[in-house]
């Protein structure tokens, strides 16, 4: 009978699988560098720009390179999510019920749902910290109405909470097919610029739908001011004059802007996108994290200073109370009401030692005699009362 081949222990197999999965996670997409924490990709964009489809394509691409992401859906009004979401806001907040209970419209319902979800976002951070060794990227899909997330308090809370613990990169998805007009293109760029300065995070513009039209014209408009002016000269509307003026302002914005052409349908341009993501994550570690650490340290110092001031104020108040209570004692030995209550029938020894005209009187005998007399008077009064009551209650004889 042939000897059976030795089989590794279950623990060794599990350890090997964990090492393999960790190695695959660290490998990630092409150009990715190993990191201790996952990179959070916050996907923003105008309604209809293809954000959800873009997140679906990113998820599929990362699964194909053996680096599955941690996906969070923050759109409470979406009917179906075309990707596997690890955390879904719809599991926590019922969007239609919020509209009904608070009497809100669609946008108000989304804002209120986000506000309710933001109150529990510390639990989301707890989940992310538990899973940070298993995932290289965290994908966050935001609501369709961009202003609902970008300019709301809940959106700011979520963004700043993520950025305080993990490297964060904002990806602004732009509909290239709808930006062929210089005026529409300028509107998109102005919104992108406002989001950049609002979030203060590394920023990437993903020009989506390049399968319909190539994004090279938009890149040329950003790089060559005269080409953009020539395109604007063909516009005769009043807005074109404003656009011409604003284009001069955005030159500095274009100079440091990361732009990638992608297609959420075909998946083209994703490799270049992740190269830009890695560069943006390095920028976060190099420039943004020190700033966040400085602000956090500043806040901790301010809180500590405030606590010290409160303690010092309390110490002064307690000192003032002590002085106020000590002053009357030194000024005059006036007994308070509590002193009178406590000293009744129990005079101090010093008072007993003083000479008095009544020292020759036996106080104990006097007190006992007073008690005997008082008790006798009480019995006499009670006896009279009982006699009167008995006379009234007596039944008269029949005539």
CSV table of C-alpha atoms in Angstrom, one decimal:
chain,number,residue,atom,x,y,z
A,1,UNK,CA,0.0,0.0,0.0
A,2,UNK,CA,1.5,3.3,-1.1
A,3,UNK,CA,2.2,5.9,1.6
A,4,UNK,CA,-0.1,8.9,1.6
A,5,UNK,CA,1.5,12.2,0.8
A,6,UNK,CA,1.9,14.5,3.8
A,7,UNK,CA,-0.9,17.2,3.9
A,8,UNK,CA,-0.3,20.6,5.5
A,9,UNK,CA,-2.1,21.5,8.6
A,10,UNK,CA,-5.3,23.6,8.4
A,11,UNK,CA,-3.6,26.5,10.2
A,12,UNK,CA,-0.7,26.5,7.7
A,13,UNK,CA,-3.2,26.5,4.7
A,14,UNK,CA,-5.1,29.4,6.3
A,15,UNK,CA,-1.9,31.4,6.9
A,16,UNK,CA,-0.8,30.8,3.3
A,17,UNK,CA,-4.2,31.9,1.9
A,18,UNK,CA,-4.0,35.1,4.1
A,19,UNK,CA,-0.5,35.9,2.9
A,20,UNK,CA,-1.6,35.3,-0.7
A,21,UNK,CA,-4.6,37.6,-0.4
A,22,UNK,CA,-2.5,40.2,1.3
A,23,UNK,CA,0.1,40.0,-1.5
A,24,UNK,CA,-2.7,40.3,-4.1
A,25,UNK,CA,-4.1,43.4,-2.2
A,26,UNK,CA,-0.7,45.0,-2.0
A,27,UNK,CA,-0.2,44.4,-5.7
A,28,UNK,CA,-3.4,46.1,-6.7
A,29,UNK,CA,-3.7,47.8,-10.1
A,30,UNK,CA,-0.7,48.7,-12.3
A,31,UNK,CA,1.4,51.5,-10.8
A,32,UNK,CA,0.0,51.1,-7.3
A,33,UNK,CA,2.4,51.3,-4.3
A,34,UNK,CA,1.9,49.4,-1.1
A,35,UNK,CA,0.1,51.3,1.6
A,36,UNK,CA,-1.0,50.8,5.2
A,37,UNK,CA,-4.4,52.3,4.7
A,38,UNK,CA,-6.9,52.2,1.8
A,39,UNK,CA,-7.4,55.1,-0.5
A,40,UNK,CA,-10.9,56.6,-0.4
A,41,UNK,CA,-12.2,57.6,-3.8
A,42,UNK,CA,-15.2,60.0,-3.4
A,43,UNK,CA,-17.0,60.1,-6.7
A,44,UNK,CA,-18.9,63.3,-7.5
A,45,UNK,CA,-20.5,64.6,-10.6
A,46,UNK,CA,-23.5,66.3,-12.2
A,47,UNK,CA,-26.8,64.4,-12.6
A,48,UNK,CA,-26.6,62.1,-15.6
A,49,UNK,CA,-22.8,62.2,-15.8
A,50,UNK,CA,-22.5,58.5,-15.2
A,51,UNK,CA,-21.3,58.3,-11.6
A,52,UNK,CA,-23.0,55.0,-10.6
A,53,UNK,CA,-22.0,53.3,-13.9
A,54,UNK,CA,-18.4,54.6,-13.3
A,55,UNK,CA,-18.3,53.1,-9.8
A,56,UNK,CA,-19.6,49.8,-11.2
A,57,UNK,CA,-16.8,49.8,-13.8
A,58,UNK,CA,-14.2,50.7,-11.2
A,59,UNK,CA,-15.5,47.8,-9.0
A,60,UNK,CA,-15.3,45.3,-11.8
A,61,UNK,CA,-11.9,46.5,-12.8
A,62,UNK,CA,-10.5,46.2,-9.3
A,63,UNK,CA,-12.0,42.7,-8.9
A,64,UNK,CA,-10.3,41.7,-12.2
A,65,UNK,CA,-6.9,42.7,-10.8
A,66,UNK,CA,-7.5,40.8,-7.5
A,67,UNK,CA,-7.9,44.0,-5.5
A,68,UNK,CA,-11.6,44.0,-4.5
A,69,UNK,CA,-12.7,47.4,-3.1
A,70,UNK,CA,-14.8,48.3,-0.2
A,71,UNK,CA,-17.9,50.0,-1.7
A,72,UNK,CA,-20.3,52.5,0.0
A,73,UNK,CA,-23.5,53.8,-1.6
A,74,UNK,CA,-24.7,57.1,-0.3
A,75,UNK,CA,-27.6,57.6,-2.7
A,76,UNK,CA,-30.8,56.9,-0.8
A,77,UNK,CA,-33.1,57.5,-3.8
A,78,UNK,CA,-31.5,55.0,-6.2
A,79,UNK,CA,-33.8,52.1,-7.1
A,80,UNK,CA,-31.1,49.5,-7.9
A,81,UNK,CA,-27.3,49.5,-7.3
A,82,UNK,CA,-25.5,47.8,-10.1
A,83,UNK,CA,-22.5,46.8,-7.9
A,84,UNK,CA,-22.1,44.9,-4.6
A,85,UNK,CA,-22.2,47.5,-1.9
A,86,UNK,CA,-20.6,46.7,1.5
A,87,UNK,CA,-22.5,49.6,3.1
A,88,UNK,CA,-25.8,50.9,1.7
A,89,UNK,CA,-27.5,54.0,3.0
A,90,UNK,CA,-30.8,52.4,2.0
A,91,UNK,CA,-30.4,49.7,4.7
A,92,UNK,CA,-30.3,52.5,7.4
A,93,UNK,CA,-32.6,55.2,6.1
A,94,UNK,CA,-35.9,54.8,4.3
A,95,UNK,CA,-36.0,57.6,1.8
A,96,UNK,CA,-39.7,57.5,1.0
A,97,UNK,CA,-40.6,57.3,4.7
A,98,UNK,CA,-38.5,60.4,5.4
A,99,UNK,CA,-40.3,62.3,2.6
A,100,UNK,CA,-43.7,61.2,4.1
A,101,UNK,CA,-42.9,61.9,7.7
A,102,UNK,CA,-41.2,65.3,7.2
A,103,UNK,CA,-43.3,66.5,4.3
A,104,UNK,CA,-40.3,66.9,2.0
A,105,UNK,CA,-39.7,66.8,-1.7
A,106,UNK,CA,-37.1,64.6,-3.5
A,107,UNK,CA,-34.1,66.8,-2.8
A,108,UNK,CA,-35.1,67.6,0.7
A,109,UNK,CA,-35.6,63.9,1.4
A,110,UNK,CA,-32.1,63.1,0.1
A,111,UNK,CA,-30.6,65.9,2.3
A,112,UNK,CA,-32.5,64.7,5.4
A,113,UNK,CA,-31.6,61.1,4.7
A,114,UNK,CA,-27.9,62.0,4.5
A,115,UNK,CA,-28.2,64.0,7.7
A,116,UNK,CA,-29.7,61.0,9.5
A,117,UNK,CA,-27.0,58.8,8.1
A,118,UNK,CA,-24.2,61.2,9.1
A,119,UNK,CA,-25.2,60.9,12.7
A,120,UNK,CA,-24.1,57.2,12.6
A,121,UNK,CA,-21.1,57.7,10.4
A,122,UNK,CA,-18.8,56.8,13.3
A,123,UNK,CA,-20.0,53.2,12.9
A,124,UNK,CA,-19.0,53.3,9.2
A,125,UNK,CA,-15.5,54.5,10.2
A,126,UNK,CA,-15.4,51.6,12.7
A,127,UNK,CA,-16.2,49.1,9.8
A,128,UNK,CA,-13.6,50.7,7.6
A,129,UNK,CA,-10.9,50.5,10.3
A,130,UNK,CA,-11.7,46.8,10.8
A,131,UNK,CA,-11.4,46.1,7.1
A,132,UNK,CA,-8.5,48.4,6.2
A,133,UNK,CA,-6.0,45.5,6.0
A,134,UNK,CA,-8.3,43.6,3.5
A,135,UNK,CA,-9.0,46.4,0.9
A,136,UNK,CA,-6.8,48.8,-1.0
A,137,UNK,CA,-9.5,51.1,-2.2
A,138,UNK,CA,-12.8,52.4,-0.8
A,139,UNK,CA,-15.3,53.6,-3.4
A,140,UNK,CA,-18.0,56.0,-2.4
A,141,UNK,CA,-20.9,56.7,-4.7
A,142,UNK,CA,-22.7,60.0,-3.9
A,143,UNK,CA,-26.3,61.1,-4.7
A,144,UNK,CA,-27.3,62.1,-8.2
A,145,UNK,CA,-27.8,65.8,-7.3
A,146,UNK,CA,-24.3,67.0,-6.7
A,147,UNK,CA,-25.2,70.0,-4.6
A,148,UNK,CA,-27.0,67.8,-2.1
A,149,UNK,CA,-23.7,66.2,-1.1
A,150,UNK,CA,-21.2,68.9,-1.9
A,151,UNK,CA,-22.9,71.9,-0.1
A,152,UNK,CA,-24.7,70.1,2.7
A,153,UNK,CA,-23.5,69.8,6.3
A,154,UNK,CA,-23.7,66.0,6.1
A,155,UNK,CA,-21.6,65.9,3.0
A,156,UNK,CA,-18.9,68.0,4.7
A,157,UNK,CA,-19.0,65.9,7.8
A,158,UNK,CA,-18.6,62.7,5.8
A,159,UNK,CA,-15.8,64.0,3.7
A,160,UNK,CA,-13.8,65.5,6.5
A,161,UNK,CA,-14.3,62.5,8.7
A,162,UNK,CA,-12.9,60.2,6.0
A,163,UNK,CA,-10.0,62.6,5.2
A,164,UNK,CA,-9.0,62.8,8.8
A,165,UNK,CA,-8.3,59.0,9.0
A,166,UNK,CA,-7.7,57.8,5.4
A,167,UNK,CA,-6.0,59.1,2.2
A,168,UNK,CA,-8.9,60.7,0.2
A,169,UNK,CA,-9.1,61.6,-3.5
A,170,UNK,CA,-12.1,63.4,-5.1
A,171,UNK,CA,-13.0,62.2,-8.6
A,172,UNK,CA,-15.2,64.6,-10.5
A,173,UNK,CA,-17.0,62.7,-13.2
A,174,UNK,CA,-17.7,65.0,-16.2
A,175,UNK,CA,-20.0,64.2,-19.1
A,176,UNK,CA,-17.8,64.8,-22.1
A,177,UNK,CA,-20.5,64.5,-24.7
A,178,UNK,CA,-22.5,67.3,-23.1
A,179,UNK,CA,-19.4,69.6,-22.8
A,180,UNK,CA,-18.7,70.2,-26.5
A,181,UNK,CA,-20.1,73.7,-26.0
A,182,UNK,CA,-17.6,76.1,-24.5
A,183,UNK,CA,-20.3,77.6,-22.2
A,184,UNK,CA,-21.2,74.1,-20.8
A,185,UNK,CA,-17.6,73.2,-20.5
A,186,UNK,CA,-16.8,76.3,-18.5
A,187,UNK,CA,-19.8,75.6,-16.2
A,188,UNK,CA,-18.4,72.2,-15.5
A,189,UNK,CA,-14.9,73.6,-14.9
A,190,UNK,CA,-16.2,76.3,-12.5
A,191,UNK,CA,-18.1,73.6,-10.5
A,192,UNK,CA,-15.0,71.4,-10.4
A,193,UNK,CA,-13.0,74.4,-9.2
A,194,UNK,CA,-15.5,75.2,-6.4
A,195,UNK,CA,-15.5,71.5,-5.2
A,196,UNK,CA,-11.7,71.5,-5.2
A,197,UNK,CA,-11.6,74.6,-2.9
A,198,UNK,CA,-14.5,73.3,-0.8
A,199,UNK,CA,-13.1,69.9,-0.1
A,200,UNK,CA,-9.4,70.9,-0.1
A,201,UNK,CA,-8.5,67.4,-1.2
A,202,UNK,CA,-6.5,66.0,-4.1
A,203,UNK,CA,-8.7,66.3,-7.2
A,204,UNK,CA,-9.1,64.3,-10.5
A,205,UNK,CA,-11.4,65.2,-13.4
A,206,UNK,CA,-12.6,62.0,-15.1
A,207,UNK,CA,-14.0,62.9,-18.5
A,208,UNK,CA,-16.5,60.2,-18.9
A,209,UNK,CA,-18.2,58.8,-22.1
A,210,UNK,CA,-15.1,58.9,-24.3
A,211,UNK,CA,-16.7,56.0,-26.2
A,212,UNK,CA,-19.1,58.6,-27.6
A,213,UNK,CA,-16.6,61.5,-28.2
A,214,UNK,CA,-12.9,61.8,-27.5
A,215,UNK,CA,-11.9,64.2,-24.7
A,216,UNK,CA,-8.9,65.7,-26.6
A,217,UNK,CA,-10.8,68.8,-27.5
A,218,UNK,CA,-11.4,69.6,-23.8
A,219,UNK,CA,-7.8,69.0,-22.9
A,220,UNK,CA,-6.8,71.4,-25.7
A,221,UNK,CA,-9.2,74.0,-24.5
A,222,UNK,CA,-7.5,73.8,-21.0
A,223,UNK,CA,-4.0,73.9,-22.4
A,224,UNK,CA,-4.4,76.6,-25.1
A,225,UNK,CA,-6.3,79.7,-24.2
A,226,UNK,CA,-6.5,81.0,-27.8
A,227,UNK,CA,-8.1,77.8,-29.0
A,228,UNK,CA,-10.8,78.1,-26.4
A,229,UNK,CA,-11.3,81.8,-27.3
A,230,UNK,CA,-11.8,80.8,-31.0
A,231,UNK,CA,-14.5,78.3,-29.9
A,232,UNK,CA,-16.1,81.0,-27.8
A,233,UNK,CA,-16.2,83.5,-30.7
A,234,UNK,CA,-18.7,81.2,-32.4
A,235,UNK,CA,-21.1,81.7,-29.4
A,236,UNK,CA,-23.3,84.8,-29.7
A,237,UNK,CA,-25.1,84.5,-26.4
A,238,UNK,CA,-24.7,86.9,-23.4
A,239,UNK,CA,-23.2,84.0,-21.3
A,240,UNK,CA,-20.3,83.8,-23.7
A,241,UNK,CA,-19.0,87.1,-22.5
A,242,UNK,CA,-19.0,85.9,-18.9
A,243,UNK,CA,-17.4,82.7,-20.0
A,244,UNK,CA,-14.6,84.6,-21.7
A,245,UNK,CA,-13.9,86.6,-18.6
A,246,UNK,CA,-14.0,83.5,-16.3
A,247,UNK,CA,-11.6,81.5,-18.6
A,248,UNK,CA,-8.8,83.9,-17.7
A,249,UNK,CA,-9.4,83.1,-14.0
A,250,UNK,CA,-9.2,79.3,-14.4
A,251,UNK,CA,-5.7,79.3,-16.0
A,252,UNK,CA,-4.1,78.6,-12.7
A,253,UNK,CA,-6.7,76.0,-11.9
A,254,UNK,CA,-5.9,74.1,-15.2
A,255,UNK,CA,-2.2,74.2,-14.6
A,256,UNK,CA,-2.3,71.7,-11.6
A,257,UNK,CA,-5.4,69.8,-12.6
A,258,UNK,CA,-5.3,66.0,-13.2
A,259,UNK,CA,-7.4,65.1,-16.2
A,260,UNK,CA,-8.2,61.5,-17.4
A,261,UNK,CA,-10.4,60.4,-20.2
A,262,UNK,CA,-12.4,57.3,-19.3
A,263,UNK,CA,-15.4,55.3,-20.5
A,264,UNK,CA,-17.6,53.6,-17.9
A,265,UNK,CA,-19.1,51.4,-20.6
A,266,UNK,CA,-15.9,50.0,-22.2
A,267,UNK,CA,-13.5,50.5,-19.3
A,268,UNK,CA,-10.9,52.4,-21.3
A,269,UNK,CA,-8.6,54.8,-19.5
A,270,UNK,CA,-8.9,53.1,-16.1
A,271,UNK,CA,-5.2,52.1,-15.9
A,272,UNK,CA,-4.2,55.8,-16.5
A,273,UNK,CA,-6.9,56.8,-13.9
A,274,UNK,CA,-5.3,54.6,-11.2
A,275,UNK,CA,-1.9,56.0,-12.0
A,276,UNK,CA,-3.3,59.5,-11.3
A,277,UNK,CA,-5.0,58.1,-8.2
A,278,UNK,CA,-1.7,56.9,-6.8
A,279,UNK,CA,-0.1,60.2,-7.5
A,280,UNK,CA,-3.0,62.0,-5.8
A,281,UNK,CA,-2.7,59.7,-2.8
A,282,UNK,CA,1.0,60.5,-2.6
A,283,UNK,CA,0.1,64.2,-2.7
A,284,UNK,CA,-2.3,63.7,0.2
A,285,UNK,CA,0.4,62.0,2.3
A,286,UNK,CA,2.9,64.7,1.4
A,287,UNK,CA,0.8,67.9,1.7
A,288,UNK,CA,-2.7,67.3,3.0
A,289,UNK,CA,-2.0,64.9,5.9
A,290,UNK,CA,0.5,67.2,7.6
A,291,UNK,CA,-2.1,70.0,7.4
A,292,UNK,CA,-4.8,67.8,8.9
A,293,UNK,CA,-2.4,66.8,11.7
A,294,UNK,CA,-1.6,70.4,12.3
A,295,UNK,CA,-5.2,71.3,12.5
A,296,UNK,CA,-5.9,68.4,14.8
A,297,UNK,CA,-3.1,69.3,17.1
A,298,UNK,CA,-4.3,73.0,17.1
A,299,UNK,CA,-7.8,71.8,18.0
A,300,UNK,CA,-6.4,69.6,20.8
A,301,UNK,CA,-4.3,72.5,22.2
A,302,UNK,CA,-7.3,74.8,22.1
A,303,UNK,CA,-9.5,72.3,24.0
A,304,UNK,CA,-6.7,71.8,26.5
A,305,UNK,CA,-6.3,75.5,27.0
A,306,UNK,CA,-10.0,76.0,27.4
A,307,UNK,CA,-10.1,73.2,30.1
A,308,UNK,CA,-7.2,74.9,31.9
A,309,UNK,CA,-9.0,78.2,31.9
A,310,UNK,CA,-12.2,76.6,33.2
A,311,UNK,CA,-10.2,74.9,36.0
A,312,UNK,CA,-8.5,78.1,36.9
A,313,UNK,CA,-11.8,80.0,37.0
A,314,UNK,CA,-13.3,77.3,39.2
A,315,UNK,CA,-10.3,77.4,41.5
A,316,UNK,CA,-10.7,81.2,41.9
A,317,UNK,CA,-14.4,80.8,42.5
A,318,UNK,CA,-13.7,78.3,45.3
A,319,UNK,CA,-11.1,80.5,46.8
A,320,UNK,CA,-13.5,83.4,46.9
A,321,UNK,CA,-16.1,81.3,48.6
A,322,UNK,CA,-13.6,80.2,51.3
A,323,UNK,CA,-12.6,83.8,52.0
A,324,UNK,CA,-16.3,84.9,52.2
A,325,UNK,CA,-17.0,82.2,54.8
A,326,UNK,CA,-13.9,82.9,56.8
A,327,UNK,CA,-14.4,86.7,57.0
A,328,UNK,CA,-17.4,86.9,59.4
A,329,UNK,CA,-15.7,84.5,61.8
A,330,UNK,CA,-12.8,86.8,62.2
A,331,UNK,CA,-14.9,89.9,62.4
A,332,UNK,CA,-17.5,88.8,65.0
A,333,UNK,CA,-18.4,85.6,66.7
A,334,UNK,CA,-22.0,85.8,65.7
A,335,UNK,CA,-23.7,82.4,65.9
A,336,UNK,CA,-25.7,81.3,62.8
A,337,UNK,CA,-29.0,79.5,62.8
A,338,UNK,CA,-27.3,76.1,62.5
A,339,UNK,CA,-25.1,76.9,65.5
A,340,UNK,CA,-28.1,77.8,67.5
A,341,UNK,CA,-29.8,74.5,66.6
A,342,UNK,CA,-26.8,72.4,67.3
A,343,UNK,CA,-26.0,74.2,70.6
A,344,UNK,CA,-29.5,74.1,72.1
A,345,UNK,CA,-29.4,72.4,75.5
A,346,UNK,CA,-25.7,71.6,74.9
A,347,UNK,CA,-23.7,74.7,75.8
A,348,UNK,CA,-20.0,74.8,75.2
A,349,UNK,CA,-17.6,73.8,77.9
A,350,UNK,CA,-16.2,77.3,78.0
A,351,UNK,CA,-19.6,78.7,78.8
A,352,UNK,CA,-20.1,76.2,81.6
A,353,UNK,CA,-16.8,77.1,83.1
A,354,UNK,CA,-17.8,80.8,83.4
A,355,UNK,CA,-19.1,82.0,86.7
A,356,UNK,CA,-22.8,82.6,86.9
A,357,UNK,CA,-25.4,83.8,89.6
A,358,UNK,CA,-27.3,80.6,89.1
A,359,UNK,CA,-24.4,78.2,89.6
A,360,UNK,CA,-25.8,77.1,93.0
A,361,UNK,CA,-29.1,75.9,91.5
A,362,UNK,CA,-29.5,72.2,90.7
A,363,UNK,CA,-30.6,72.4,87.0
A,364,UNK,CA,-31.4,68.7,86.7
A,365,UNK,CA,-33.7,68.8,89.7
A,366,UNK,CA,-35.5,71.9,88.4
A,367,UNK,CA,-36.0,70.2,85.0
A,368,UNK,CA,-37.5,67.1,86.6
A,369,UNK,CA,-39.9,69.1,88.7
A,370,UNK,CA,-41.1,71.0,85.7
A,371,UNK,CA,-41.7,67.7,83.8
A,372,UNK,CA,-43.7,66.2,86.8
A,373,UNK,CA,-46.0,69.2,87.0
A,374,UNK,CA,-46.5,69.3,83.2
A,375,UNK,CA,-47.4,65.6,83.2
A,376,UNK,CA,-49.9,66.0,86.1
A,377,UNK,CA,-51.6,68.9,84.3
A,378,UNK,CA,-51.9,66.8,81.1
A,379,UNK,CA,-53.5,63.9,83.0
A,380,UNK,CA,-56.0,66.2,84.7
A,381,UNK,CA,-57.0,67.8,81.4
A,382,UNK,CA,-57.5,64.5,79.7
A,383,UNK,CA,-59.6,63.2,82.7
A,384,UNK,CA,-61.9,66.2,82.4
A,385,UNK,CA,-62.3,65.7,78.6
A,386,UNK,CA,-63.3,62.1,79.1
A,387,UNK,CA,-65.8,62.9,81.7
A,388,UNK,CA,-67.5,65.5,79.5
A,389,UNK,CA,-67.6,63.0,76.6
A,390,UNK,CA,-69.2,60.3,78.8
A,391,UNK,CA,-71.9,62.6,80.0
A,392,UNK,CA,-72.8,63.6,76.5
A,393,UNK,CA,-72.9,60.0,75.4
A,394,UNK,CA,-75.1,58.8,78.3
A,395,UNK,CA,-78.6,57.6,77.2
A,396,UNK,CA,-81.4,59.4,79.0
A,397,UNK,CA,-83.9,57.3,81.0
A,398,UNK,CA,-87.5,56.8,79.7
A,399,UNK,CA,-90.1,59.1,81.2
